[in-house]
Short mmCIF file of C-alpha atoms in Angstrom, two decimals:
data_model
loop_
_atom_site.label_atom_id
_atom_site.label_comp_id
_atom_site.label_asym_id
_atom_site.label_seq_id
_atom_site.Cartn_x
_atom_site.Cartn_y
_atom_site.Cartn_z
CA MET A 1 -20.53 -49.72 -11.51
CA ARG A 2 -23.14 -51.11 -13.69
CA ALA A 3 -26.07 -49.55 -15.06
CA ARG A 4 -29.02 -50.56 -12.83
CA GLY A 5 -31.74 -53.08 -13.95
CA LYS A 6 -35.38 -53.50 -12.15
CA ASN A 7 -33.77 -56.76 -10.83
CA ASP A 8 -31.07 -55.33 -9.16
CA ASP A 9 -32.31 -55.44 -5.82
CA CYS A 10 -33.71 -58.89 -5.93
CA THR A 11 -32.19 -61.71 -4.05
CA SER A 12 -33.56 -64.22 -6.57
CA THR A 13 -33.66 -63.87 -10.43
CA SER A 14 -34.57 -65.69 -13.49
CA LEU A 15 -32.79 -63.45 -15.82
CA ASP A 16 -31.91 -65.05 -19.07
CA LEU A 17 -27.93 -64.70 -18.92
CA THR A 18 -27.06 -66.65 -22.04
CA SER A 19 -26.73 -63.54 -23.87
CA ARG A 20 -23.38 -62.95 -22.15
CA SER A 21 -21.90 -66.33 -23.91
CA LYS A 22 -23.62 -65.38 -27.21
CA THR A 23 -22.27 -62.02 -27.03
CA ILE A 24 -18.73 -63.15 -26.29
CA LEU A 25 -18.66 -65.58 -28.92
CA ARG A 26 -20.09 -63.06 -31.59
CA ALA A 27 -17.13 -60.81 -30.60
CA PHE A 28 -14.59 -63.51 -30.93
CA ASP A 29 -16.07 -64.24 -34.41
CA ARG A 30 -16.07 -60.60 -35.37
CA LEU A 31 -12.67 -59.59 -33.79
CA GLN A 32 -10.76 -62.04 -35.96
CA ASN A 33 -12.32 -60.81 -39.22
CA GLU A 34 -12.64 -57.21 -38.26
CA PRO A 35 -10.89 -54.86 -41.06
CA VAL A 36 -9.84 -52.23 -38.59
CA LEU A 37 -7.92 -55.16 -36.72
CA SER A 38 -6.46 -56.96 -39.53
CA ALA A 39 -5.25 -53.81 -41.31
CA LYS A 40 -3.34 -52.37 -38.33
CA PHE A 41 -3.65 -54.87 -35.39
CA ALA A 42 -3.28 -58.04 -37.06
CA LYS A 43 -1.71 -59.87 -33.95
CA ILE A 44 -5.22 -59.14 -32.24
CA GLY A 45 -7.12 -60.59 -35.04
CA THR A 46 -4.77 -63.85 -35.00
CA ALA A 47 -5.28 -64.36 -31.10
CA PHE A 48 -9.23 -65.29 -31.75
CA LYS A 49 -8.48 -68.02 -34.53
CA GLY A 50 -7.67 -71.83 -33.85
CA GLU A 51 -7.93 -73.42 -30.62
CA LYS A 52 -5.92 -70.89 -28.33
CA THR A 53 -7.35 -70.76 -24.90
CA ILE A 54 -8.64 -67.08 -24.67
CA ASN A 55 -8.02 -65.04 -21.64
CA VAL A 56 -11.29 -62.80 -20.95
CA LEU A 57 -11.52 -60.17 -18.51
CA LEU A 58 -15.09 -59.26 -17.26
CA LEU A 59 -15.42 -55.74 -15.92
CA GLY A 60 -18.02 -54.49 -13.53
CA CYS A 61 -19.14 -58.19 -12.33
CA ASP A 62 -21.74 -58.63 -9.77
CA ARG A 63 -24.20 -61.40 -8.89
CA ARG A 64 -25.13 -62.09 -12.63
CA GLU A 65 -21.95 -63.30 -13.34
CA GLY A 66 -22.41 -66.07 -10.59
CA ILE A 67 -21.80 -66.05 -6.76
CA ASN A 68 -19.11 -68.79 -7.17
CA ASP A 69 -17.04 -70.58 -9.68
CA GLY A 70 -19.60 -73.27 -10.33
CA GLU A 71 -22.23 -70.94 -10.89
CA THR A 72 -20.39 -68.75 -13.25
CA LYS A 73 -19.36 -72.06 -15.16
CA ARG A 74 -22.86 -72.56 -15.43
CA ILE A 75 -23.71 -69.07 -16.68
CA PHE A 76 -20.85 -69.42 -19.23
CA LYS A 77 -21.16 -73.16 -20.21
CA ASP A 78 -22.37 -72.33 -23.87
CA LEU A 79 -19.07 -70.30 -24.47
CA GLY A 80 -17.27 -73.42 -23.07
CA LYS A 81 -18.80 -75.55 -25.64
CA GLU A 82 -17.27 -73.46 -28.56
CA ARG A 83 -14.07 -72.08 -27.12
CA GLY A 84 -11.58 -72.69 -24.30
CA VAL A 85 -11.78 -69.59 -22.34
CA ASN A 86 -10.24 -68.31 -18.95
CA LEU A 87 -12.55 -66.00 -17.27
CA SER A 88 -11.17 -63.19 -14.76
CA LEU A 89 -13.98 -61.53 -12.83
CA PHE A 90 -13.57 -57.99 -11.03
CA GLY A 91 -15.96 -55.63 -9.84
CA PRO A 92 -16.82 -53.77 -6.48
CA ASN A 93 -20.41 -55.53 -6.45
CA LEU A 94 -19.12 -58.93 -6.93
CA VAL A 95 -20.82 -61.45 -4.75
CA PHE A 96 -19.74 -64.31 -3.32
CA GLY A 97 -21.46 -67.42 -2.16
CA ASP A 98 -21.39 -66.82 1.70
CA ASP A 99 -22.83 -63.39 0.98
CA ASP A 100 -26.01 -64.29 -0.21
CA GLU A 101 -26.58 -68.17 0.14
CA ASN A 102 -30.22 -68.17 -1.02
CA LEU A 103 -29.56 -66.35 -4.56
CA THR A 104 -30.64 -68.38 -7.48
CA SER A 105 -30.06 -67.63 -11.17
CA ARG A 106 -31.16 -69.28 -14.46
CA GLY A 107 -29.60 -72.83 -14.69
CA ARG A 108 -29.67 -73.23 -10.99
CA SER A 109 -32.62 -74.69 -9.08
CA ASN A 110 -33.57 -73.45 -5.39
CA GLU A 111 -32.19 -76.41 -3.89
CA SER A 112 -28.63 -76.45 -2.99
CA GLU A 113 -26.24 -77.74 -5.49
CA SER A 114 -22.74 -78.23 -5.10
CA GLU A 115 -19.90 -77.29 -7.47
CA ASP A 116 -18.78 -80.94 -7.58
CA ASP A 117 -22.12 -81.82 -8.93
CA ASP A 118 -22.13 -79.03 -11.24
CA GLU A 119 -18.70 -80.13 -12.59
CA ASN A 120 -19.56 -83.60 -12.98
CA GLU A 121 -22.68 -82.68 -15.11
CA ASN A 122 -20.67 -80.64 -17.17
CA ASP A 123 -17.91 -83.21 -17.68
CA GLU A 124 -20.68 -85.67 -18.77
CA GLU A 125 -22.05 -83.22 -21.12
CA GLU A 126 -18.72 -82.37 -22.89
CA LYS A 127 -17.49 -85.98 -22.80
CA THR A 128 -20.41 -86.71 -25.19
CA LYS A 129 -19.09 -84.17 -27.27
CA GLY A 130 -15.41 -85.50 -27.09
CA LYS A 131 -14.46 -82.63 -25.50
CA ALA A 132 -13.11 -81.49 -22.09
CA ALA A 133 -15.00 -78.67 -20.24
CA ARG A 134 -12.97 -75.26 -21.30
CA ILE A 135 -14.42 -72.82 -18.84
CA ASN A 136 -11.97 -71.95 -16.10
CA VAL A 137 -12.29 -69.30 -13.59
CA VAL A 138 -8.99 -67.84 -12.83
CA GLU A 139 -9.53 -64.72 -10.92
CA ARG A 140 -12.30 -63.52 -8.72
CA GLU A 141 -11.78 -59.97 -7.01
CA ARG A 142 -14.20 -57.74 -5.26
CA CYS A 143 -12.61 -54.14 -6.58
CA LEU A 144 -12.74 -51.53 -9.20
CA PHE A 145 -10.34 -52.98 -11.94
CA HIS A 146 -7.89 -50.06 -11.54
CA GLU A 147 -7.60 -50.83 -7.76
CA ARG A 148 -6.75 -54.51 -8.08
CA ASN A 149 -4.24 -56.27 -6.11
CA ARG A 150 -1.12 -55.67 -8.39
CA GLU A 151 1.23 -57.78 -6.37
CA LYS A 152 -0.38 -60.92 -8.03
CA ASP A 153 1.02 -62.23 -11.25
CA GLU A 154 -0.88 -60.57 -13.95
CA ILE A 155 -2.75 -62.49 -16.68
CA GLU A 156 -2.33 -61.00 -20.22
CA TYR A 157 -5.77 -60.67 -21.22
CA ASP A 158 -7.05 -60.94 -24.82
CA VAL A 159 -10.32 -59.00 -24.55
CA ALA A 160 -12.42 -57.15 -22.14
CA PHE A 161 -16.07 -57.14 -21.59
CA ALA A 162 -18.36 -54.81 -19.56
CA PHE A 163 -21.85 -55.99 -19.63
CA ASN A 164 -24.31 -53.38 -19.29
CA ALA A 165 -21.80 -50.83 -18.07
CA GLY A 166 -23.78 -47.63 -17.80
CA VAL A 167 -20.49 -45.74 -18.45
CA TRP A 168 -22.33 -42.58 -18.92
CA GLY A 169 -23.37 -42.78 -15.30
CA TYR A 170 -20.19 -43.79 -13.57
CA ASP A 171 -16.85 -42.08 -13.83
CA SER A 172 -14.92 -45.09 -12.23
CA TRP A 173 -15.44 -46.89 -15.57
CA LEU A 174 -13.25 -44.60 -17.32
CA GLU A 175 -10.35 -45.20 -14.62
CA SER A 176 -10.66 -49.00 -15.38
CA PHE A 177 -10.70 -48.37 -19.23
CA LYS A 178 -7.52 -46.13 -18.72
CA TYR A 179 -5.43 -48.63 -16.96
CA ALA A 180 -6.55 -51.64 -19.08
CA LEU A 181 -5.72 -49.64 -22.20
CA LYS A 182 -2.13 -48.65 -20.80
CA ARG A 183 -1.71 -52.20 -19.28
CA TYR A 184 -3.26 -54.69 -22.05
CA PRO A 185 -3.05 -52.35 -25.28
CA ASN A 186 -3.82 -55.32 -27.56
CA ALA A 187 -6.94 -56.25 -25.56
CA PRO A 188 -10.08 -54.75 -27.25
CA ILE A 189 -12.65 -53.60 -24.95
CA ILE A 190 -16.40 -54.28 -25.55
CA VAL A 191 -18.92 -52.55 -23.77
CA SER A 192 -22.82 -53.19 -24.01
CA ALA A 193 -25.90 -51.54 -23.07
CA TYR A 194 -29.63 -52.10 -22.19
CA SER A 195 -30.40 -49.70 -25.16
CA MET A 196 -28.87 -48.08 -28.35
CA LYS A 197 -29.51 -44.78 -26.49
CA GLU A 198 -27.31 -45.76 -23.67
CA CYS A 199 -24.86 -47.25 -25.78
CA GLU A 200 -24.42 -44.08 -27.61
CA LEU A 201 -24.06 -42.11 -24.16
CA ASP A 202 -21.09 -44.51 -23.25
CA GLU A 203 -19.41 -44.25 -26.67
CA ASP A 204 -19.73 -40.39 -26.13
CA CYS A 205 -18.20 -40.56 -22.59
CA VAL A 206 -15.23 -42.70 -24.19
CA ARG A 207 -14.66 -40.31 -27.02
CA GLU A 208 -14.66 -37.29 -24.36
CA GLU A 209 -12.02 -39.20 -22.27
CA PHE A 210 -9.47 -40.65 -24.93
CA GLY A 211 -8.23 -38.98 -27.90
CA GLU A 212 -7.72 -40.40 -31.38
CA ASP A 213 -4.20 -41.10 -30.72
CA GLU A 214 -5.00 -42.95 -27.58
CA ILE A 215 -7.78 -45.38 -29.03
CA LYS A 216 -9.15 -46.82 -32.11
CA PHE A 217 -12.83 -47.78 -32.32
CA VAL A 218 -13.20 -51.11 -33.81
CA TRP A 219 -16.91 -50.62 -34.07
CA GLU A 220 -19.03 -47.76 -33.04
CA ALA A 221 -22.44 -48.08 -31.01
CA GLU A 222 -24.56 -50.55 -32.77
CA GLU A 223 -27.23 -53.10 -32.41
CA ASN A 224 -26.22 -56.39 -30.60
CA GLU A 225 -28.12 -59.27 -32.48
CA GLU A 226 -27.11 -61.65 -29.53
CA CYS A 227 -29.16 -59.44 -26.97
CA ALA A 228 -31.47 -60.99 -24.15
CA GLY A 229 -35.08 -61.53 -25.17
CA GLU A 230 -36.67 -60.07 -22.02
CA ARG A 231 -36.74 -56.45 -21.09
CA THR A 232 -34.96 -55.94 -17.78
CA GLY A 233 -33.76 -52.55 -17.08
CA GLY A 234 -31.62 -49.60 -17.61
CA GLU A 235 -33.03 -46.22 -18.16
CA GLU A 236 -35.32 -47.37 -20.98
CA ASN A 237 -36.43 -50.76 -19.57
CA GLY A 238 -34.14 -52.15 -22.31
CA ARG A 239 -32.69 -55.55 -22.98
CA GLU A 240 -29.33 -56.91 -21.57
CA ASN A 241 -26.35 -56.57 -23.99
CA SER A 242 -28.94 -54.60 -26.86
CA GLY A 243 -26.47 -52.49 -27.98
CA TRP A 244 -22.44 -52.87 -27.92
CA VAL A 245 -19.46 -50.65 -28.85
CA CYS A 246 -15.79 -51.82 -29.20
CA PHE A 247 -12.48 -50.06 -28.84
CA VAL A 248 -8.85 -50.83 -28.59
CA SER A 249 -5.70 -48.68 -27.59
CA SER A 250 -4.15 -47.12 -30.79
CA ARG A 251 -0.52 -47.86 -29.42
#
């Protein structure tokens, strides 16, 4: 449930995953100042101001979001330095530590490293800045989001991200978007892509599925300045999070 990249079949990757944190932070900044939201959805923009801990929903997760809570915190540590964030991870290809013990990602050595060691490292780093560590992984479920376990107490998400989604290639994305838009009408959905071509295709799919009475585009397909540096995948061997589009429920 994600556009395939050239590294998707590798058990070890040196991908630069920092663009995820940078993209989320840029979105936070933009959402609180976006004219579309301030005019008709002022409540949404207000949610990203101040020191409020933000509930972030990550859709279509796989190994690139980390194989355990400790690795996920490492991947998103730059985000936690700026804002308090609760992360909820969902995806049919979500990997857990016992699935692939040899997986490594940028920021993690080939040697075994415990979550406690990582948390101690993060604590020391944050103490030097007079802050507490502010990334919490609160949900991690291997499933399509619209097929989630709904018996659990649901978190009210402030925003949802689908990194390098490939909406144009997977119908299941639209079902998850439909559920998210209905259940969390105040949460903007941000979809990124490996290239502008794929981002525009994603936008076309969303427009075909949802009418103007159902969604409002906060911004249409455009280049994302916080994309990754190297070319890694997609139909055009593009950069992770190269393009992005954002929409929200019209309700």
